[in-house]
JSON list of C-alpha atoms and ligand atoms in Angstrom, two decimals:
[
{"chain": "A", "resi": 42, "resn": "MET", "atom": "CA", "xyz": [139.70, -44.94, 35.92]},
{"chain": "A", "resi": 43, "resn": "ILE", "atom": "CA", "xyz": [142.24, -43.94, 37.56]},
{"chain": "A", "resi": 44, "resn": "LEU", "atom": "CA", "xyz": [146.16, -43.26, 36.27]},
{"chain": "A", "resi": 45, "resn": "HIS", "atom": "CA", "xyz": [149.57, -43.53, 37.82]},
{"chain": "A", "resi": 46, "resn": "LEU", "atom": "CA", "xyz": [151.63, -41.29, 36.45]},
{"chain": "A", "resi": 47, "resn": "THR", "atom": "CA", "xyz": [154.93, -39.95, 37.57]},
{"chain": "A", "resi": 48, "resn": "ILE", "atom": "CA", "xyz": [154.93, -36.16, 35.90]},
{"chain": "A", "resi": 49, "resn": "ASN", "atom": "CA", "xyz": [158.05, -34.05, 35.80]},
{"chain": "A", "resi": 50, "resn": "GLY", "atom": "CA", "xyz": [159.34, -36.07, 38.93]},
{"chain": "A", "resi": 51, "resn": "ARG", "atom": "CA", "xyz": [155.92, -36.21, 40.77]},
{"chain": "A", "resi": 52, "resn": "GLU", "atom": "CA", "xyz": [153.63, -39.36, 41.53]},
{"chain": "A", "resi": 53, "resn": "GLN", "atom": "CA", "xyz": [150.28, -38.44, 40.73]},
{"chain": "A", "resi": 54, "resn": "ALA", "atom": "CA", "xyz": [147.09, -39.90, 40.54]},
{"chain": "A", "resi": 55, "resn": "VAL", "atom": "CA", "xyz": [144.70, -38.86, 37.89]},
{"chain": "A", "resi": 56, "resn": "ASP", "atom": "CA", "xyz": [141.54, -39.68, 37.29]},
{"chain": "A", "resi": 57, "resn": "CYS", "atom": "CA", "xyz": [140.69, -39.72, 33.21]},
{"chain": "A", "resi": 58, "resn": "GLU", "atom": "CA", "xyz": [138.17, -41.13, 30.44]},
{"chain": "A", "resi": 59, "resn": "PRO", "atom": "CA", "xyz": [139.48, -44.37, 28.44]},
{"chain": "A", "resi": 60, "resn": "TYR", "atom": "CA", "xyz": [139.43, -42.10, 25.36]},
{"chain": "A", "resi": 61, "resn": "GLU", "atom": "CA", "xyz": [141.01, -39.27, 26.53]},
{"chain": "A", "resi": 62, "resn": "THR", "atom": "CA", "xyz": [144.66, -38.31, 25.38]},
{"chain": "A", "resi": 63, "resn": "LEU", "atom": "CA", "xyz": [148.29, -37.99, 27.29]},
{"chain": "A", "resi": 64, "resn": "LEU", "atom": "CA", "xyz": [148.22, -34.33, 25.79]},
{"chain": "A", "resi": 65, "resn": "ASN", "atom": "CA", "xyz": [144.58, -33.61, 26.88]},
{"chain": "A", "resi": 66, "resn": "LEU", "atom": "CA", "xyz": [145.57, -35.06, 30.45]},
{"chain": "A", "resi": 67, "resn": "LEU", "atom": "CA", "xyz": [149.01, -33.08, 30.64]},
{"chain": "A", "resi": 68, "resn": "ARG", "atom": "CA", "xyz": [146.99, -29.96, 29.76]},
{"chain": "A", "resi": 69, "resn": "ARG", "atom": "CA", "xyz": [144.03, -30.73, 32.11]},
{"chain": "A", "resi": 70, "resn": "VAL", "atom": "CA", "xyz": [146.59, -31.12, 35.01]},
{"chain": "A", "resi": 71, "resn": "GLY", "atom": "CA", "xyz": [148.27, -28.09, 34.42]},
{"chain": "A", "resi": 72, "resn": "PHE", "atom": "CA", "xyz": [151.09, -28.93, 32.03]},
{"chain": "A", "resi": 73, "resn": "THR", "atom": "CA", "xyz": [150.50, -26.10, 29.20]},
{"chain": "A", "resi": 74, "resn": "GLY", "atom": "CA", "xyz": [153.75, -26.58, 27.72]},
{"chain": "A", "resi": 75, "resn": "ALA", "atom": "CA", "xyz": [152.84, -29.57, 25.29]},
{"chain": "A", "resi": 76, "resn": "LYS", "atom": "CA", "xyz": [151.13, -27.68, 22.47]},
{"chain": "A", "resi": 77, "resn": "ARG", "atom": "CA", "xyz": [147.88, -28.08, 21.44]},
{"chain": "A", "resi": 78, "resn": "VAL", "atom": "CA", "xyz": [147.72, -27.86, 17.40]},
{"chain": "A", "resi": 79, "resn": "CYS", "atom": "CA", "xyz": [146.94, -30.71, 14.78]},
{"chain": "A", "resi": 80, "resn": "GLU", "atom": "CA", "xyz": [146.16, -33.36, 17.08]},
{"chain": "A", "resi": 81, "resn": "SER", "atom": "CA", "xyz": [146.77, -35.75, 14.30]},
{"chain": "A", "resi": 82, "resn": "GLY", "atom": "CA", "xyz": [150.35, -36.81, 14.93]},
{"chain": "A", "resi": 83, "resn": "GLU", "atom": "CA", "xyz": [151.77, -34.42, 12.17]},
{"chain": "A", "resi": 84, "resn": "CYS", "atom": "CA", "xyz": [153.15, -31.40, 14.01]},
{"chain": "A", "resi": 85, "resn": "GLY", "atom": "CA", "xyz": [154.86, -32.49, 17.20]},
{"chain": "A", "resi": 86, "resn": "ALA", "atom": "CA", "xyz": [153.90, -29.64, 18.99]},
{"chain": "A", "resi": 87, "resn": "CYS", "atom": "CA", "xyz": [152.77, -31.89, 22.26]},
{"chain": "A", "resi": 88, "resn": "ALA", "atom": "CA", "xyz": [155.30, -33.99, 22.07]},
{"chain": "A", "resi": 89, "resn": "VAL", "atom": "CA", "xyz": [157.00, -35.26, 25.39]},
{"chain": "A", "resi": 90, "resn": "LEU", "atom": "CA", "xyz": [159.23, -37.93, 26.89]},
{"chain": "A", "resi": 91, "resn": "VAL", "atom": "CA", "xyz": [157.05, -40.83, 28.00]},
{"chain": "A", "resi": 92, "resn": "ASP", "atom": "CA", "xyz": [159.60, -43.14, 29.68]},
{"chain": "A", "resi": 93, "resn": "GLY", "atom": "CA", "xyz": [162.62, -41.14, 28.31]},
{"chain": "A", "resi": 94, "resn": "ARG", "atom": "CA", "xyz": [161.25, -41.35, 24.63]},
{"chain": "A", "resi": 95, "resn": "ALA", "atom": "CA", "xyz": [159.45, -38.39, 23.23]},
{"chain": "A", "resi": 96, "resn": "VAL", "atom": "CA", "xyz": [156.36, -39.22, 21.79]},
{"chain": "A", "resi": 97, "resn": "ASP", "atom": "CA", "xyz": [153.18, -37.06, 20.03]},
{"chain": "A", "resi": 98, "resn": "SER", "atom": "CA", "xyz": [151.32, -37.02, 23.03]},
{"chain": "A", "resi": 99, "resn": "CYS", "atom": "CA", "xyz": [147.76, -36.15, 21.47]},
{"chain": "A", "resi": 100, "resn": "ILE", "atom": "CA", "xyz": [148.05, -39.46, 19.37]},
{"chain": "A", "resi": 101, "resn": "MET", "atom": "CA", "xyz": [148.34, -41.60, 22.44]},
{"chain": "A", "resi": 102, "resn": "LEU", "atom": "CA", "xyz": [145.76, -42.32, 25.24]},
{"chain": "A", "resi": 103, "resn": "ALA", "atom": "CA", "xyz": [146.39, -41.51, 28.76]},
{"chain": "A", "resi": 104, "resn": "ALA", "atom": "CA", "xyz": [146.04, -44.84, 29.50]},
{"chain": "A", "resi": 105, "resn": "GLN", "atom": "CA", "xyz": [148.44, -46.55, 27.91]},
{"chain": "A", "resi": 106, "resn": "ALA", "atom": "CA", "xyz": [150.79, -44.18, 29.73]},
{"chain": "A", "resi": 107, "resn": "ASP", "atom": "CA", "xyz": [149.54, -45.81, 33.34]},
{"chain": "A", "resi": 108, "resn": "GLY", "atom": "CA", "xyz": [152.59, -46.41, 35.61]},
{"chain": "A", "resi": 109, "resn": "SER", "atom": "CA", "xyz": [155.24, -44.14, 32.92]},
{"chain": "A", "resi": 110, "resn": "ARG", "atom": "CA", "xyz": [157.48, -41.51, 34.02]},
{"chain": "A", "resi": 111, "resn": "VAL", "atom": "CA", "xyz": [156.21, -38.18, 31.54]},
{"chain": "A", "resi": 112, "resn": "THR", "atom": "CA", "xyz": [158.31, -35.49, 30.97]},
{"chain": "A", "resi": 113, "resn": "THR", "atom": "CA", "xyz": [157.35, -32.47, 29.21]},
{"chain": "A", "resi": 114, "resn": "VAL", "atom": "CA", "xyz": [158.88, -29.27, 28.33]},
{"chain": "A", "resi": 115, "resn": "GLU", "atom": "CA", "xyz": [157.94, -27.99, 32.19]},
{"chain": "A", "resi": 116, "resn": "GLY", "atom": "CA", "xyz": [160.09, -31.37, 33.58]},
{"chain": "A", "resi": 117, "resn": "LEU", "atom": "CA", "xyz": [163.18, -30.43, 31.52]},
{"chain": "A", "resi": 118, "resn": "GLY", "atom": "CA", "xyz": [164.03, -27.24, 33.38]},
{"chain": "A", "resi": 119, "resn": "ASP", "atom": "CA", "xyz": [162.76, -24.19, 34.45]},
{"chain": "A", "resi": 120, "resn": "LEU", "atom": "CA", "xyz": [163.48, -20.02, 34.33]},
{"chain": "A", "resi": 121, "resn": "ARG", "atom": "CA", "xyz": [166.15, -20.47, 37.27]},
{"chain": "A", "resi": 122, "resn": "ASP", "atom": "CA", "xyz": [167.50, -23.73, 35.52]},
{"chain": "A", "resi": 123, "resn": "LEU", "atom": "CA", "xyz": [167.06, -24.10, 32.18]},
{"chain": "A", "resi": 124, "resn": "SER", "atom": "CA", "xyz": [168.09, -27.44, 30.38]},
{"chain": "A", "resi": 125, "resn": "ALA", "atom": "CA", "xyz": [171.39, -27.26, 28.06]},
{"chain": "A", "resi": 126, "resn": "VAL", "atom": "CA", "xyz": [169.11, -27.57, 25.44]},
{"chain": "A", "resi": 127, "resn": "GLN", "atom": "CA", "xyz": [166.99, -25.12, 26.55]},
{"chain": "A", "resi": 128, "resn": "THR", "atom": "CA", "xyz": [169.70, -22.77, 27.30]},
{"chain": "A", "resi": 129, "resn": "ALA", "atom": "CA", "xyz": [170.89, -23.30, 24.02]},
{"chain": "A", "resi": 130, "resn": "PHE", "atom": "CA", "xyz": [167.97, -22.39, 22.17]},
{"chain": "A", "resi": 131, "resn": "ALA", "atom": "CA", "xyz": [167.01, -18.77, 24.08]},
{"chain": "A", "resi": 132, "resn": "ASP", "atom": "CA", "xyz": [171.36, -18.00, 23.64]},
{"chain": "A", "resi": 133, "resn": "ASN", "atom": "CA", "xyz": [170.89, -18.94, 19.32]},
{"chain": "A", "resi": 134, "resn": "GLY", "atom": "CA", "xyz": [167.47, -16.82, 19.16]},
{"chain": "A", "resi": 135, "resn": "ALA", "atom": "CA", "xyz": [166.33, -20.20, 17.81]},
{"chain": "A", "resi": 136, "resn": "VAL", "atom": "CA", "xyz": [162.75, -18.81, 19.42]},
{"chain": "A", "resi": 137, "resn": "GLN", "atom": "CA", "xyz": [159.71, -16.84, 17.03]},
{"chain": "A", "resi": 138, "resn": "CYS", "atom": "CA", "xyz": [156.50, -17.34, 18.15]},
{"chain": "A", "resi": 139, "resn": "GLY", "atom": "CA", "xyz": [157.66, -20.71, 20.48]},
{"chain": "A", "resi": 140, "resn": "PHE", "atom": "CA", "xyz": [154.55, -22.62, 19.37]},
{"chain": "A", "resi": 141, "resn": "CYS", "atom": "CA", "xyz": [156.64, -25.14, 18.24]},
{"chain": "A", "resi": 142, "resn": "ILE", "atom": "CA", "xyz": [159.08, -25.08, 20.34]},
{"chain": "A", "resi": 143, "resn": "PRO", "atom": "CA", "xyz": [158.42, -27.30, 23.79]},
{"chain": "A", "resi": 144, "resn": "GLY", "atom": "CA", "xyz": [158.15, -30.33, 20.36]},
{"chain": "A", "resi": 145, "resn": "MET", "atom": "CA", "xyz": [161.64, -29.10, 19.54]},
{"chain": "A", "resi": 146, "resn": "ILE", "atom": "CA", "xyz": [163.38, -29.19, 22.71]},
{"chain": "A", "resi": 147, "resn": "VAL", "atom": "CA", "xyz": [161.62, -32.28, 23.52]},
{"chain": "A", "resi": 148, "resn": "ALA", "atom": "CA", "xyz": [162.73, -34.25, 20.59]},
{"chain": "A", "resi": 149, "resn": "ALA", "atom": "CA", "xyz": [165.73, -32.75, 20.82]},
{"chain": "A", "resi": 150, "resn": "THR", "atom": "CA", "xyz": [166.31, -33.67, 24.34]},
{"chain": "A", "resi": 151, "resn": "SER", "atom": "CA", "xyz": [165.61, -37.21, 23.84]},
{"chain": "A", "resi": 152, "resn": "TYR", "atom": "CA", "xyz": [167.86, -37.61, 20.68]},
{"chain": "A", "resi": 153, "resn": "LEU", "atom": "CA", "xyz": [170.95, -36.39, 21.96]},
{"chain": "A", "resi": 154, "resn": "GLU", "atom": "CA", "xyz": [170.93, -38.94, 24.61]},
{"chain": "A", "resi": 155, "resn": "GLU", "atom": "CA", "xyz": [171.09, -41.21, 22.07]},
{"chain": "A", "resi": 156, "resn": "ASN", "atom": "CA", "xyz": [173.52, -39.45, 20.43]},
{"chain": "A", "resi": 157, "resn": "PRO", "atom": "CA", "xyz": [175.50, -36.81, 22.28]},
{"chain": "A", "resi": 158, "resn": "GLU", "atom": "CA", "xyz": [177.54, -35.91, 18.98]},
{"chain": "A", "resi": 159, "resn": "PRO", "atom": "CA", "xyz": [174.86, -35.33, 15.56]},
{"chain": "A", "resi": 160, "resn": "THR", "atom": "CA", "xyz": [175.57, -33.65, 13.06]},
{"chain": "A", "resi": 161, "resn": "GLU", "atom": "CA", "xyz": [174.12, -31.11, 11.65]},
{"chain": "A", "resi": 162, "resn": "GLU", "atom": "CA", "xyz": [172.38, -33.48, 8.97]},
{"chain": "A", "resi": 163, "resn": "GLN", "atom": "CA", "xyz": [171.28, -35.65, 11.52]},
{"chain": "A", "resi": 164, "resn": "ILE", "atom": "CA", "xyz": [169.61, -32.71, 13.62]},
{"chain": "A", "resi": 165, "resn": "ARG", "atom": "CA", "xyz": [167.66, -31.86, 10.79]},
{"chain": "A", "resi": 166, "resn": "HIS", "atom": "CA", "xyz": [166.54, -35.66, 10.27]},
{"chain": "A", "resi": 167, "resn": "VAL", "atom": "CA", "xyz": [165.05, -35.55, 14.43]},
{"chain": "A", "resi": 168, "resn": "PHE", "atom": "CA", "xyz": [163.17, -32.28, 13.18]},
{"chain": "A", "resi": 169, "resn": "VAL", "atom": "CA", "xyz": [161.09, -34.26, 9.98]},
{"chain": "A", "resi": 170, "resn": "GLY", "atom": "CA", "xyz": [158.70, -34.34, 12.86]},
{"chain": "A", "resi": 171, "resn": "ASN", "atom": "CA", "xyz": [158.36, -31.07, 14.36]},
{"chain": "A", "resi": 172, "resn": "LEU", "atom": "CA", "xyz": [156.40, -28.21, 12.19]},
{"chain": "A", "resi": 173, "resn": "CYS", "atom": "CA", "xyz": [158.11, -24.68, 12.16]},
{"chain": "A", "resi": 174, "resn": "ARG", "atom": "CA", "xyz": [156.12, -22.22, 10.71]},
{"chain": "A", "resi": 175, "resn": "CYS", "atom": "CA", "xyz": [158.72, -19.52, 11.58]},
{"chain": "A", "resi": 176, "resn": "THR", "atom": "CA", "xyz": [162.29, -20.03, 11.57]},
{"chain": "A", "resi": 177, "resn": "GLY", "atom": "CA", "xyz": [162.92, -22.44, 8.66]},
{"chain": "A", "resi": 178, "resn": "TYR", "atom": "CA", "xyz": [165.09, -24.43, 11.32]},
{"chain": "A", "resi": 179, "resn": "VAL", "atom": "CA", "xyz": [168.52, -22.76, 10.94]},
{"chain": "A", "resi": 180, "resn": "LYS", "atom": "CA", "xyz": [168.64, -21.45, 14.25]},
{"chain": "A", "resi": 181, "resn": "PRO", "atom": "CA", "xyz": [166.90, -24.28, 16.16]},
{"chain": "A", "resi": 182, "resn": "VAL", "atom": "CA", "xyz": [169.67, -26.94, 14.68]},
{"chain": "A", "resi": 183, "resn": "GLU", "atom": "CA", "xyz": [172.38, -24.83, 15.40]},
{"chain": "A", "resi": 184, "resn": "ALA", "atom": "CA", "xyz": [170.83, -24.19, 18.88]},
{"chain": "A", "resi": 185, "resn": "VAL", "atom": "CA", "xyz": [170.88, -28.29, 19.05]},
{"chain": "A", "resi": 186, "resn": "LEU", "atom": "CA", "xyz": [174.85, -28.15, 18.13]},
{"chain": "A", "resi": 187, "resn": "THR", "atom": "CA", "xyz": [175.62, -25.97, 20.36]},
{"chain": "A", "resi": 188, "resn": "ALA", "atom": "CA", "xyz": [173.40, -27.88, 23.25]},
{"chain": "A", "resi": 189, "resn": "ALA", "atom": "CA", "xyz": [175.37, -30.90, 22.05]},
{"chain": "A", "resi": 190, "resn": "ARG", "atom": "CA", "xyz": [179.09, -29.61, 22.53]},
{"chain": "A", "resi": 191, "resn": "ARG", "atom": "CA", "xyz": [178.61, -27.62, 25.74]},
{"chain": "A", "resi": 192, "resn": "MET", "atom": "CA", "xyz": [176.66, -30.99, 26.98]},
{"chain": "A", "resi": 193, "resn": "ARG", "atom": "CA", "xyz": [180.12, -32.64, 26.14]},
{"chain": "A", "resi": 194, "resn": "SER", "atom": "CA", "xyz": [182.35, -30.31, 27.81]},
{"chain": "A", "resi": 195, "resn": "GLY", "atom": "CA", "xyz": [180.22, -30.93, 30.69]},
{"chain": "A", "resi": 196, "resn": "GLY", "atom": "CA", "xyz": [178.21, -27.49, 30.87]},
{"chain": "A", "resi": 197, "resn": "ASN", "atom": "CA", "xyz": [175.17, -26.34, 30.14]},
{"chain": "A", "resi": 198, "resn": "GLY", "atom": "CA", "xyz": [175.68, -23.53, 28.65]},
{"chain": "A", "resi": 199, "resn": "ASP", "atom": "CA", "xyz": [175.79, -20.94, 31.95]},
{"chain": "B", "resi": 84, "resn": "LIG", "atom": "S1", "xyz": [149.33, -31.53, 17.97]},
{"chain": "B", "resi": 84, "resn": "LIG", "atom": "FE1", "xyz": [150.05, -33.64, 18.54]},
{"chain": "B", "resi": 84, "resn": "LIG", "atom": "S2", "xyz": [151.49, -33.55, 16.45]},
{"chain": "B", "resi": 84, "resn": "LIG", "atom": "FE2", "xyz": [150.52, -31.89, 16.28]},
{"chain": "B", "resi": 85, "resn": "LIG", "atom": "S1", "xyz": [159.15, -20.38, 15.65]},
{"chain": "B", "resi": 85, "resn": "LIG", "atom": "FE1", "xyz": [157.23, -20.34, 15.57]},
{"chain": "B", "resi": 85, "resn": "LIG", "atom": "S2", "xyz": [156.13, -21.77, 14.57]},
{"chain": "B", "resi": 85, "resn": "LIG", "atom": "FE2", "xyz": [157.93, -22.46, 15.76]}
]
């Protein structure tokens, strides 16, 4: 079947099998920022935005995203133009092995759209769906607080 998706701002027609997951499709067409870890909706490493909402792409069929806007961590910013959340993760030293980080950044980006002035406790709650073995969550939570503060003052941290 042919799906029509807008991936990171670019419209694409992509052939896929009816049983293919969105995670598999995205990685197959080159967006490897979404990580393949548990493949059971437990770890959040595969999170992407579908029409602005964070979803675990390993438990969503690609066909369910037909006609949607899909944004991966690559679509949020790049090395020349990082998003506020990406910049804050770097500035706060919130990245260790990095495997969970795309999912954390996607989840935090989605949440800050809803709540631009989150408390530390609220951010910790956002990350219940993102397993991280390295950081203990302290630095990532600080990074989201930093990003939120900078976004409210109109900057991205540059
Ligand atoms: S790989 Fe999708 S939630 Fe873990
Ligand atoms: S930084 Fe290693 S799993 Fe989170």
